[in-house]
Coordinates of C-alpha atoms in Angstrom, one line a residue:
R565 CA 125.3 237.8 113.3
G566 CA 124.3 237.0 116.9
Q567 CA 121.3 239.3 118.1
T568 CA 121.7 241.9 121.1
G569 CA 119.6 243.1 123.0
I570 CA 119.6 246.5 121.9
D571 CA 118.5 244.4 117.8
L572 CA 115.7 242.4 120.0
G573 CA 114.4 246.1 121.1
I574 CA 114.8 245.3 124.6
D575 CA 116.2 248.6 126.6
L576 CA 119.0 247.5 129.0
K577 CA 119.7 251.0 130.6
N578 CA 115.9 249.8 132.8
L579 CA 117.1 246.3 133.3
S580 CA 120.6 247.0 134.6
I581 CA 119.2 250.1 137.1
S582 CA 115.9 247.8 137.7
S583 CA 115.2 248.0 141.6
L584 CA 116.0 244.9 144.2
S585 CA 112.6 245.9 146.0
E586 CA 110.9 244.9 143.3
S587 CA 112.3 241.3 143.0
K588 CA 110.9 238.6 144.2
I589 CA 113.8 236.8 146.3
M590 CA 113.4 233.8 148.0
L591 CA 116.3 232.3 151.0
V592 CA 115.9 228.2 151.5
D593 CA 118.3 228.4 155.4
D594 CA 117.3 226.7 158.0
D595 CA 119.8 228.4 160.5
S596 CA 117.6 230.6 162.1
I597 CA 120.8 233.0 162.9
Q598 CA 122.4 232.9 159.6
S599 CA 118.8 233.5 157.9
R600 CA 117.7 236.7 160.2
Q601 CA 120.7 238.1 159.6
L602 CA 121.4 237.3 155.9
I603 CA 117.5 239.3 155.5
E604 CA 118.5 242.1 157.6
K605 CA 121.3 242.5 155.0
L606 CA 119.5 242.4 152.4
S607 CA 116.5 245.0 153.8
S608 CA 118.6 248.1 153.0
V609 CA 117.2 246.6 148.8
N610 CA 114.0 244.7 149.7
K611 CA 112.0 243.4 152.1
R612 CA 109.7 241.2 151.3
I613 CA 112.6 238.2 151.0
K614 CA 110.3 234.8 151.5
L615 CA 112.3 232.8 154.1
I616 CA 111.5 228.8 153.7
E617 CA 113.5 226.3 155.6
K618 CA 112.0 223.1 153.9
P619 CA 113.0 222.0 151.2
Q620 CA 109.9 220.4 149.5
E621 CA 108.4 223.4 150.9
A622 CA 111.1 226.1 149.0
L623 CA 110.3 223.6 145.6
D624 CA 105.8 224.0 145.7
E625 CA 106.3 228.0 146.5
A626 CA 108.9 228.4 143.5
A627 CA 106.8 226.3 141.4
K628 CA 103.7 228.2 141.9
N629 CA 104.9 231.4 142.0
S630 CA 107.9 233.2 139.8
Y631 CA 111.5 234.3 141.3
D632 CA 113.9 236.1 140.0
L633 CA 116.5 234.7 142.8
I634 CA 116.9 231.8 144.7
I635 CA 119.2 231.7 147.6
V636 CA 120.3 228.0 148.9
S637 CA 122.1 227.3 152.1
T638 CA 124.0 224.2 150.7
Q639 CA 124.1 224.0 155.0
L640 CA 120.9 222.0 155.6
M641 CA 120.4 219.7 158.3
D642 CA 118.7 216.9 157.0
Y643 CA 118.5 217.8 153.7
D644 CA 121.3 218.0 150.7
G645 CA 121.2 221.8 149.7
L646 CA 123.1 220.7 146.2
R647 CA 120.4 218.5 145.9
L648 CA 117.3 221.0 145.9
C649 CA 119.3 223.3 143.6
S650 CA 119.9 220.0 141.2
Q651 CA 116.0 219.3 141.2
L652 CA 114.8 223.4 140.4
R653 CA 116.6 223.4 137.5
S654 CA 115.0 219.7 136.4
N655 CA 111.4 221.1 137.0
E656 CA 110.2 223.1 133.9
L657 CA 108.3 225.4 135.7
T658 CA 112.1 227.1 138.1
R659 CA 114.4 225.7 135.1
N660 CA 115.2 229.8 134.7
V661 CA 115.5 230.9 138.3
S662 CA 118.8 232.6 138.6
I663 CA 119.9 230.6 141.8
I664 CA 123.0 231.4 144.6
I665 CA 124.7 229.1 146.6
L666 CA 125.7 229.2 150.0
V667 CA 128.9 227.6 151.4
D668 CA 131.1 227.6 153.3
E669 CA 135.0 229.0 153.4
D670 CA 135.9 225.3 153.7
D671 CA 133.9 223.9 151.5
T672 CA 135.5 223.8 147.7
N673 CA 134.2 220.4 146.6
S674 CA 130.3 221.8 147.1
L675 CA 130.9 225.0 145.5
I676 CA 132.5 223.4 142.2
K677 CA 129.9 220.6 142.4
G678 CA 127.3 223.6 142.6
L679 CA 128.8 225.0 138.8
E680 CA 128.6 221.9 137.4
M681 CA 125.0 221.9 138.2
G682 CA 124.6 225.2 137.1
V683 CA 123.8 227.5 139.8
N684 CA 124.7 230.8 138.4
D685 CA 126.9 232.5 141.2
Y686 CA 127.9 231.9 144.8
V687 CA 128.4 233.7 147.9
I688 CA 131.0 232.7 151.3
T689 CA 130.1 232.4 154.4
P690 CA 130.3 233.9 156.6
V691 CA 128.8 236.2 154.3
D692 CA 130.8 239.7 153.5
V693 CA 127.0 241.9 152.9
N694 CA 128.7 244.2 149.9
E695 CA 129.1 240.9 148.5
L696 CA 126.3 239.5 148.7
V697 CA 125.1 242.7 147.2
A698 CA 126.4 243.2 144.6
R699 CA 126.0 239.5 143.3
V700 CA 122.0 238.9 144.2
R701 CA 122.2 242.5 141.9
T702 CA 123.9 240.2 139.5
Q703 CA 121.8 238.0 139.5
I704 CA 118.1 239.2 139.1
R705 CA 119.5 241.9 136.6
R706 CA 121.0 238.3 134.7
K707 CA 118.1 236.8 135.2
R708 CA 115.7 239.9 133.8
Y709 CA 117.3 240.3 131.2
Q710 CA 116.7 236.9 130.0
D711 CA 113.1 236.7 130.4
A712 CA 113.1 239.9 128.2
L713 CA 114.8 238.5 125.4
R714 CA 112.5 235.0 125.7
A715 CA 110.0 237.6 126.2
N716 CA 110.8 239.1 122.5
Y717 CA 111.8 236.2 120.8
K718 CA 107.7 234.9 121.8
Q719 CA 106.5 237.7 119.7
S720 CA 109.0 237.5 117.2
V721 CA 107.7 234.3 116.3
S722 CA 104.5 234.4 116.5
L723 CA 103.8 237.9 114.8
A724 CA 106.0 235.6 112.2
I725 CA 102.8 233.2 112.0
T726 CA 99.6 235.4 113.0
D727 CA 98.5 238.5 111.6
G728 CA 99.2 241.7 114.4
L729 CA 95.5 243.0 113.9
T730 CA 93.3 240.0 114.1
G731 CA 95.3 237.7 115.8
L732 CA 94.9 235.0 113.0
Y733 CA 97.2 232.9 111.5
N734 CA 98.2 234.9 108.7
R735 CA 99.5 234.0 104.9
R736 CA 103.1 232.0 105.5
Y737 CA 101.6 230.3 108.5
M738 CA 99.0 228.8 106.0
D739 CA 101.4 228.6 102.5
T740 CA 104.1 226.6 104.8
H741 CA 101.5 224.3 106.8
L742 CA 98.6 223.3 104.6
E743 CA 100.5 221.0 102.9
N744 CA 101.2 218.9 105.6
I745 CA 97.4 219.7 106.4
V746 CA 95.8 218.4 104.1
R747 CA 98.8 215.0 103.8
E748 CA 97.9 214.1 107.5
A749 CA 93.6 214.4 106.7
N750 CA 94.1 212.3 103.4
D751 CA 96.8 209.9 105.9
N752 CA 93.7 209.7 108.4
L753 CA 90.8 209.3 105.3
R754 CA 89.4 212.0 106.3
P755 CA 87.5 214.9 103.9
I756 CA 89.2 218.5 104.0
S757 CA 87.2 222.0 103.0
V758 CA 88.3 225.9 102.0
L759 CA 86.7 228.4 102.7
M760 CA 87.7 232.4 101.0
L761 CA 86.2 234.5 102.1
D762 CA 85.6 238.2 100.8
I763 CA 83.9 241.2 102.3
D764 CA 82.0 242.8 100.0
F765 CA 83.2 246.4 99.3
F766 CA 85.2 247.3 101.6
K767 CA 87.2 250.1 99.8
K768 CA 83.8 251.6 100.2
V769 CA 84.7 251.5 104.2
N770 CA 88.3 252.6 104.4
D771 CA 87.6 255.6 102.4
T772 CA 84.4 257.2 103.5
Y773 CA 84.5 256.3 107.3
G774 CA 89.0 256.1 107.3
H775 CA 91.1 253.6 107.9
H776 CA 90.8 253.2 111.3
V777 CA 86.7 252.1 111.1
G778 CA 87.5 249.4 108.5
D779 CA 90.6 248.1 111.0
E780 CA 87.7 248.0 112.8
V781 CA 85.5 245.7 110.4
I782 CA 88.5 243.4 109.7
K783 CA 88.5 242.2 113.3
E784 CA 85.3 241.9 114.1
F785 CA 85.2 239.6 110.9
A786 CA 87.9 237.9 112.1
S787 CA 85.9 237.8 115.7
R788 CA 83.0 236.8 113.9
I789 CA 84.4 233.5 111.6
V790 CA 86.9 232.2 115.1
N791 CA 83.1 232.2 116.7
T792 CA 81.5 230.6 114.4
I793 CA 83.8 227.8 113.1
R794 CA 85.2 224.5 115.5
P795 CA 88.5 225.2 117.5
S796 CA 89.9 222.3 115.2
D797 CA 89.7 224.4 112.3
L798 CA 92.3 226.6 111.1
A799 CA 91.2 230.5 110.1
V800 CA 93.9 232.6 108.1
R801 CA 94.1 236.2 107.7
Y802 CA 94.2 235.5 103.7
G803 CA 95.1 239.5 103.2
G804 CA 93.1 242.6 103.0
E805 CA 89.9 241.7 103.9
E806 CA 89.9 238.4 102.4
F807 CA 89.8 235.3 104.6
V808 CA 90.4 231.9 104.3
V809 CA 89.6 228.7 106.8
I810 CA 90.6 224.9 107.1
L811 CA 87.8 222.8 107.5
H812 CA 89.1 219.9 108.7
G813 CA 87.1 216.4 108.3
T814 CA 84.2 218.6 106.9
D815 CA 83.1 217.5 102.9
A816 CA 81.4 220.2 100.5
Q817 CA 78.3 219.8 101.5
N818 CA 78.6 220.8 105.1
A819 CA 81.8 223.5 104.2
A820 CA 78.3 224.9 102.0
I821 CA 76.4 224.8 105.6
A822 CA 79.4 226.5 107.8
A823 CA 79.6 229.6 105.1
E824 CA 76.4 229.9 104.5
R825 CA 75.9 230.2 108.9
I826 CA 79.1 233.1 108.4
R827 CA 77.3 234.7 105.5
A828 CA 73.8 235.0 107.6
N829 CA 75.5 236.1 110.3
V830 CA 77.8 239.3 109.0
E831 CA 74.4 240.0 106.9
N832 CA 72.1 240.1 109.6
T833 CA 73.7 241.7 112.9
P834 CA 75.7 245.2 111.5
F835 CA 79.4 245.8 112.8
K836 CA 80.3 248.4 115.6
V837 CA 81.8 250.7 114.5
S838 CA 83.3 254.4 116.2
T839 CA 81.6 256.3 113.0
A840 CA 77.8 258.7 114.4
E841 CA 76.2 255.6 113.1
G842 CA 77.8 253.5 115.9
V843 CA 76.6 250.2 113.3
L844 CA 77.3 249.3 109.8
P845 CA 76.1 246.8 107.6
K846 CA 77.8 244.8 105.7
T847 CA 77.7 241.4 104.1
V848 CA 80.5 238.3 102.0
S849 CA 81.0 236.3 99.7
I850 CA 82.0 232.8 100.1
G851 CA 83.8 230.2 97.6
V852 CA 84.3 226.6 98.6
S853 CA 86.1 224.1 97.9
S854 CA 87.0 220.4 98.8
F855 CA 90.2 218.2 98.7
R856 CA 89.7 215.5 96.0
K857 CA 90.6 211.9 97.1
E858 CA 90.6 210.5 93.2
G859 CA 94.1 211.6 93.0
G860 CA 95.2 214.6 90.2
D861 CA 94.4 217.0 92.8
N862 CA 96.8 218.8 95.3
V863 CA 96.6 222.7 97.3
E864 CA 97.5 224.9 95.0
A865 CA 94.1 222.9 92.9
L866 CA 92.1 223.3 96.3
L867 CA 92.8 226.6 96.5
K868 CA 92.1 227.6 93.1
R869 CA 89.2 226.0 92.7
A870 CA 87.9 228.2 96.6
D871 CA 88.9 231.3 94.5
D872 CA 87.4 230.8 91.8
A873 CA 84.1 229.9 93.4
L874 CA 84.9 233.0 95.5
Y875 CA 85.3 235.1 92.0
V876 CA 81.5 233.1 91.2
A877 CA 79.6 234.3 94.0
K878 CA 80.9 238.1 93.5
N879 CA 80.7 238.2 89.6
G880 CA 76.8 236.6 91.0
G881 CA 75.6 239.5 92.9
R882 CA 78.4 238.8 96.4
N883 CA 76.6 238.2 99.4
K884 CA 76.1 234.6 97.9
V885 CA 78.1 230.9 98.8
E886 CA 79.6 229.7 95.4
V887 CA 80.6 225.9 95.7
I888 CA 83.4 224.2 93.6
V889 CA 84.4 221.0 94.3

Protein backbone atom coordinates (compact mmCIF):
# COMPACT_ATOMS: atom_id res chain seq x y z
CA ARG A 1 0.00 0.00 0.00
CA GLY A 2 1.30 3.47 -0.86
CA GLN A 3 2.00 5.90 1.98
CA THR A 4 -0.24 8.93 2.27
CA GLY A 5 0.70 12.20 3.92
CA ILE A 6 -1.03 11.06 7.11
CA ASP A 7 0.95 7.80 7.11
CA LEU A 8 4.16 9.83 6.84
CA GLY A 9 3.20 12.22 9.62
CA ILE A 10 2.55 15.25 7.41
CA ASP A 11 -0.07 17.75 8.56
CA LEU A 12 -2.19 17.95 5.42
CA LYS A 13 -4.58 20.45 6.96
CA ASN A 14 -1.87 23.00 7.68
CA LEU A 15 -0.40 22.48 4.22
CA SER A 16 -3.77 23.07 2.58
CA ILE A 17 -4.36 26.39 4.35
CA SER A 18 -0.82 27.72 4.02
CA SER A 19 -0.87 31.46 3.64
CA LEU A 20 0.08 32.71 0.20
CA SER A 21 1.56 35.76 1.86
CA GLU A 22 4.41 33.59 3.22
CA SER A 23 5.24 32.03 -0.14
CA LYS A 24 8.05 33.05 -2.49
CA ILE A 25 6.88 33.77 -6.02
CA MET A 26 8.89 34.87 -9.03
CA LEU A 27 7.33 36.39 -12.14
CA VAL A 28 9.37 36.31 -15.35
CA ASP A 29 7.84 38.75 -17.80
CA ASP A 30 9.26 41.62 -19.87
CA ASP A 31 5.85 43.09 -20.67
CA SER A 32 5.74 45.95 -18.16
CA ILE A 33 1.98 46.51 -18.48
CA GLN A 34 1.06 42.83 -18.13
CA SER A 35 3.49 42.21 -15.26
CA ARG A 36 2.20 45.23 -13.34
CA GLN A 37 -1.38 44.01 -13.75
CA LEU A 38 -0.43 40.49 -12.57
CA ILE A 39 1.33 41.79 -9.47
CA GLU A 40 -1.65 44.00 -8.67
CA LYS A 41 -4.01 41.03 -9.06
CA LEU A 42 -1.91 38.90 -6.70
CA SER A 43 -1.17 41.70 -4.22
CA SER A 44 -4.22 40.81 -2.14
CA VAL A 45 -2.58 37.51 -1.23
CA ASN A 46 1.15 38.17 -1.74
CA LYS A 47 2.93 41.49 -1.78
CA ARG A 48 6.46 40.06 -2.15
CA ILE A 49 6.38 38.82 -5.73
CA LYS A 50 9.77 39.28 -7.37
CA LEU A 51 9.59 40.51 -10.95
CA ILE A 52 12.48 39.63 -13.26
CA GLU A 53 12.57 40.59 -16.93
CA LYS A 54 15.76 38.81 -18.06
CA PRO A 55 15.62 34.99 -18.26
CA GLN A 56 19.29 34.45 -17.33
CA GLU A 57 18.84 36.60 -14.27
CA ALA A 58 15.77 34.52 -13.41
CA LEU A 59 17.80 31.29 -13.67
CA ASP A 60 20.51 32.66 -11.38
CA GLU A 61 18.02 33.99 -8.85
CA ALA A 62 16.02 30.74 -8.79
CA ALA A 63 19.18 28.69 -8.24
CA LYS A 64 20.34 30.89 -5.35
CA ASN A 65 17.00 31.25 -3.57
CA SER A 66 14.31 28.67 -3.02
CA TYR A 67 11.01 29.68 -4.63
CA ASP A 68 7.60 28.09 -4.13
CA LEU A 69 6.41 29.14 -7.58
CA ILE A 70 7.77 30.66 -10.79
CA ILE A 71 5.33 32.21 -13.28
CA VAL A 72 6.86 32.37 -16.78
CA SER A 73 5.45 34.26 -19.73
CA THR A 74 5.69 32.46 -23.06
CA GLN A 75 5.49 35.84 -24.76
CA LEU A 76 8.97 37.15 -23.89
CA MET A 77 10.38 39.51 -26.53
CA ASP A 78 13.89 38.09 -27.07
CA TYR A 79 13.73 34.68 -25.41
CA ASP A 80 11.70 31.49 -25.58
CA GLY A 81 9.79 31.22 -22.31
CA LEU A 82 9.45 27.46 -22.73
CA ARG A 83 13.22 27.17 -23.03
CA LEU A 84 13.49 28.90 -19.66
CA CYS A 85 11.04 26.37 -18.20
CA SER A 86 13.14 23.53 -19.63
CA GLN A 87 16.29 25.01 -18.07
CA LEU A 88 14.58 25.29 -14.70
CA ARG A 89 13.52 21.64 -14.91
CA SER A 90 16.99 20.43 -15.92
CA ASN A 91 18.81 22.21 -13.08
CA GLU A 92 19.10 20.14 -9.89
CA LEU A 93 18.58 23.25 -7.75
CA THR A 94 15.30 24.25 -9.42
CA ARG A 95 13.99 20.90 -10.63
CA ASN A 96 11.18 20.71 -8.09
CA VAL A 97 9.88 24.27 -8.24
CA SER A 98 6.27 24.74 -9.31
CA ILE A 99 5.95 26.44 -12.71
CA ILE A 100 2.93 28.19 -14.21
CA ILE A 101 3.15 29.50 -17.77
CA LEU A 102 1.25 32.46 -19.17
CA VAL A 103 -0.06 31.53 -22.61
CA ASP A 104 -1.90 33.55 -25.23
CA GLU A 105 -5.40 32.21 -25.77
CA ASP A 106 -4.59 31.37 -29.40
CA ASP A 107 -1.21 29.74 -28.70
CA THR A 108 -2.27 26.13 -28.29
CA ASN A 109 1.09 24.88 -29.52
CA SER A 110 3.03 26.52 -26.66
CA LEU A 111 0.47 25.26 -24.16
CA ILE A 112 0.88 21.64 -25.30
CA LYS A 113 4.68 21.87 -25.40
CA GLY A 114 4.77 23.37 -21.94
CA LEU A 115 2.68 20.61 -20.42
CA GLU A 116 4.77 17.98 -22.20
CA MET A 117 8.01 19.35 -20.76
CA GLY A 118 6.63 19.29 -17.22
CA VAL A 119 5.22 22.70 -16.34
CA ASN A 120 2.64 22.29 -13.61
CA ASP A 121 -0.14 24.56 -14.84
CA TYR A 122 -1.03 27.40 -17.18
CA VAL A 123 -3.05 30.59 -17.23
CA ILE A 124 -4.55 32.01 -20.43
CA THR A 125 -3.95 35.68 -21.15
CA PRO A 126 -5.60 38.09 -20.72
CA VAL A 127 -5.66 36.81 -17.15
CA ASP A 128 -8.79 36.25 -15.07
CA VAL A 129 -7.87 37.27 -11.49
CA ASN A 130 -9.88 34.54 -9.74
CA GLU A 131 -8.43 31.83 -11.96
CA LEU A 132 -4.90 33.15 -11.43
CA VAL A 133 -5.20 33.18 -7.63
CA ALA A 134 -6.75 29.71 -7.58
CA ARG A 135 -4.04 28.18 -9.75
CA VAL A 136 -1.26 29.92 -7.82
CA ARG A 137 -2.68 28.68 -4.53
CA THR A 138 -2.97 25.12 -5.85
CA GLN A 139 0.60 25.01 -7.09
CA ILE A 140 2.06 26.44 -3.89
CA ARG A 141 0.19 23.81 -1.88
CA ARG A 142 1.49 21.12 -4.22
CA LYS A 143 5.08 22.37 -3.87
CA ARG A 144 4.94 22.49 -0.09
CA TYR A 145 3.34 19.07 0.13
CA GLN A 146 6.05 17.55 -2.04
CA ASP A 147 8.75 19.34 -0.03
CA ALA A 148 7.26 17.86 3.14
CA LEU A 149 7.22 14.40 1.59
CA ARG A 150 10.87 14.68 0.56
CA ALA A 151 11.94 16.01 3.97
CA ASN A 152 10.04 13.21 5.70
CA TYR A 153 11.61 10.61 3.43
CA LYS A 154 15.13 11.93 4.09
CA GLN A 155 14.44 11.90 7.82
CA SER A 156 13.15 8.32 7.62
CA VAL A 157 16.26 7.22 5.75
CA SER A 158 18.47 9.00 8.28
CA LEU A 159 16.68 7.38 11.22
CA ALA A 160 17.07 3.97 9.60
CA ILE A 161 20.87 4.19 9.56
CA THR A 162 21.73 6.53 12.44
CA ASP A 163 21.30 6.47 16.19
CA GLY A 164 18.73 9.04 17.29
CA LEU A 165 20.54 10.01 20.50
CA THR A 166 24.12 10.42 19.30
CA GLY A 167 23.81 10.94 15.55
CA LEU A 168 26.35 8.18 14.95
CA TYR A 169 25.67 5.33 12.54
CA ASN A 170 23.72 2.49 14.13
CA ARG A 171 24.43 -1.23 14.26
CA ARG A 172 22.09 -1.93 11.34
CA TYR A 173 24.16 0.33 9.10
CA MET A 174 27.41 -1.28 10.24
CA ASP A 175 26.09 -4.82 9.74
CA THR A 176 24.99 -3.87 6.22
CA HIS A 177 28.17 -2.11 5.15
CA LEU A 178 31.05 -3.62 7.11
CA GLU A 179 31.57 -6.45 4.63
CA ASN A 180 31.97 -3.92 1.80
CA ILE A 181 34.24 -1.73 3.92
CA VAL A 182 36.55 -4.63 4.71
CA ARG A 183 36.49 -5.91 1.13
CA GLU A 184 37.41 -2.49 -0.25
CA ALA A 185 40.25 -2.10 2.25
CA ASN A 186 41.69 -5.46 1.30
CA ASP A 187 41.29 -4.84 -2.43
CA ASN A 188 43.39 -1.71 -1.93
CA LEU A 189 45.88 -3.65 0.22
CA ARG A 190 45.24 -1.38 3.19
CA PRO A 191 44.89 -2.63 6.77
CA ILE A 192 41.70 -2.15 8.74
CA SER A 193 41.15 -2.31 12.49
CA VAL A 194 38.20 -2.31 14.86
CA LEU A 195 37.81 -0.73 18.29
CA MET A 196 35.04 -1.97 20.54
CA LEU A 197 34.40 0.45 23.41
CA ASP A 198 32.28 0.11 26.54
CA ILE A 199 31.75 2.83 29.17
CA ASP A 200 32.73 1.37 32.55
CA PHE A 201 30.03 0.97 35.21
CA PHE A 202 27.52 2.83 33.08
CA LYS A 203 24.52 1.15 34.74
CA LYS A 204 25.40 2.97 37.95
CA VAL A 205 24.92 6.28 36.19
CA ASN A 206 21.34 5.44 35.23
CA ASP A 207 20.59 3.89 38.62
CA THR A 208 22.03 6.81 40.58
CA TYR A 209 21.17 9.87 38.50
CA GLY A 210 18.46 8.70 36.09
CA HIS A 211 18.39 7.92 32.39
CA HIS A 212 18.49 11.57 31.35
CA VAL A 213 21.98 11.91 32.86
CA GLY A 214 22.92 8.59 31.28
CA ASP A 215 21.88 10.02 27.92
CA GLU A 216 24.05 13.08 28.53
CA VAL A 217 27.06 10.85 29.14
CA ILE A 218 26.32 8.78 26.03
CA LYS A 219 26.02 11.88 23.83
CA GLU A 220 29.22 13.42 25.20
CA PHE A 221 31.09 10.13 24.83
CA ALA A 222 29.99 9.87 21.19
CA SER A 223 31.15 13.44 20.61
CA ARG A 224 34.57 12.67 22.06
CA ILE A 225 34.96 9.66 19.80
CA VAL A 226 34.13 11.72 16.71
CA ASN A 227 36.52 14.50 17.77
CA THR A 228 39.33 12.00 18.35
CA ILE A 229 39.16 9.83 15.23
CA ARG A 230 39.73 10.86 11.60
CA PRO A 231 36.90 11.89 9.26
CA SER A 232 37.54 8.75 7.19
CA ASP A 233 36.91 6.46 10.17
CA LEU A 234 33.46 5.11 10.98
CA ALA A 235 31.94 5.53 14.47
CA VAL A 236 28.95 3.37 15.40
CA ARG A 237 26.72 3.16 18.44
CA TYR A 238 26.63 -0.61 18.74
CA GLY A 239 24.02 -0.67 21.49
CA GLY A 240 23.49 0.87 24.92
CA GLU A 241 26.85 2.13 26.19
CA GLU A 242 28.83 0.07 23.67
CA PHE A 243 30.42 1.63 20.58
CA VAL A 244 32.44 0.41 17.60
CA VAL A 245 34.98 2.37 15.55
CA ILE A 246 36.24 1.13 12.17
CA LEU A 247 39.72 2.52 11.47
CA HIS A 248 40.59 2.59 7.77
CA GLY A 249 44.21 2.04 6.75
CA THR A 250 45.22 1.35 10.35
CA ASP A 251 47.16 -1.66 11.65
CA ALA A 252 46.83 -3.09 15.15
CA GLN A 253 49.71 -1.05 16.59
CA ASN A 254 48.33 2.29 15.43
CA ALA A 255 44.79 1.24 16.32
CA ALA A 256 45.96 0.63 19.89
CA ILE A 257 47.45 4.15 19.92
CA ALA A 258 44.12 5.60 18.72
CA ALA A 259 42.27 3.60 21.37
CA GLU A 260 44.61 4.81 24.10
CA ARG A 261 44.00 8.39 22.98
CA ILE A 262 40.25 7.91 23.48
CA ARG A 263 40.75 6.11 26.81
CA ALA A 264 42.98 8.88 28.19
CA ASN A 265 40.57 11.59 27.05
CA VAL A 266 37.69 9.94 28.90
CA GLU A 267 39.70 9.34 32.07
CA ASN A 268 41.28 12.79 32.23
CA THR A 269 38.23 14.92 31.45
CA PRO A 270 35.06 14.46 33.55
CA PHE A 271 31.73 14.58 31.73
CA LYS A 272 29.57 17.68 32.08
CA VAL A 273 26.13 16.60 33.32
CA SER A 274 23.02 18.17 34.83
CA THR A 275 23.67 17.01 38.40
CA ALA A 276 24.40 18.99 41.55
CA GLU A 277 28.12 18.32 41.07
CA GLY A 278 27.95 19.36 37.41
CA VAL A 279 30.54 16.83 36.30
CA LEU A 280 30.88 13.06 36.42
CA PRO A 281 34.19 11.16 36.12
CA LYS A 282 34.03 8.10 33.87
CA THR A 283 36.39 5.59 32.26
CA VAL A 284 36.16 3.34 29.22
CA SER A 285 37.44 -0.12 28.31
CA ILE A 286 38.47 -0.80 24.72
CA GLY A 287 39.15 -3.95 22.73
CA VAL A 288 41.19 -3.80 19.51
CA SER A 289 41.45 -6.22 16.59
CA SER A 290 42.78 -6.04 13.02
CA PHE A 291 41.78 -7.90 9.89
CA ARG A 292 44.07 -10.79 9.01
CA LYS A 293 45.08 -10.72 5.37
CA GLU A 294 46.63 -14.15 5.32
CA GLY A 295 43.24 -15.77 4.69
CA GLY A 296 40.57 -17.49 6.71
CA ASP A 297 39.47 -14.26 8.38
CA ASN A 298 36.07 -12.62 8.07
CA VAL A 299 34.05 -9.76 9.51
CA GLU A 300 32.39 -11.92 12.14
CA ALA A 301 35.75 -13.12 13.41
CA LEU A 302 37.12 -9.58 13.35
CA LEU A 303 34.30 -8.32 15.56
CA LYS A 304 34.54 -11.33 17.87
CA ARG A 305 38.24 -10.71 18.50
CA ALA A 306 37.52 -7.07 19.31
CA ASP A 307 34.76 -8.20 21.66
CA ASP A 308 37.07 -10.79 23.26
CA ALA A 309 39.71 -8.09 23.73
CA LEU A 310 37.10 -5.86 25.35
CA TYR A 311 36.18 -8.73 27.70
CA VAL A 312 39.83 -9.06 28.70
CA ALA A 313 40.00 -5.31 29.39
CA LYS A 314 36.86 -5.47 31.52
CA ASN A 315 38.03 -8.46 33.52
CA GLY A 316 41.49 -6.97 33.89
CA GLY A 317 40.28 -4.04 35.95
CA ARG A 318 38.61 -1.82 33.31
CA ASN A 319 39.93 1.51 32.02
CA LYS A 320 42.25 -0.46 29.75
CA VAL A 321 43.06 -1.05 26.09
CA GLU A 322 43.58 -4.69 25.07
CA VAL A 323 44.56 -5.99 21.65
CA ILE A 324 43.81 -9.37 20.06
CA VAL A 325 45.20 -9.44 16.56
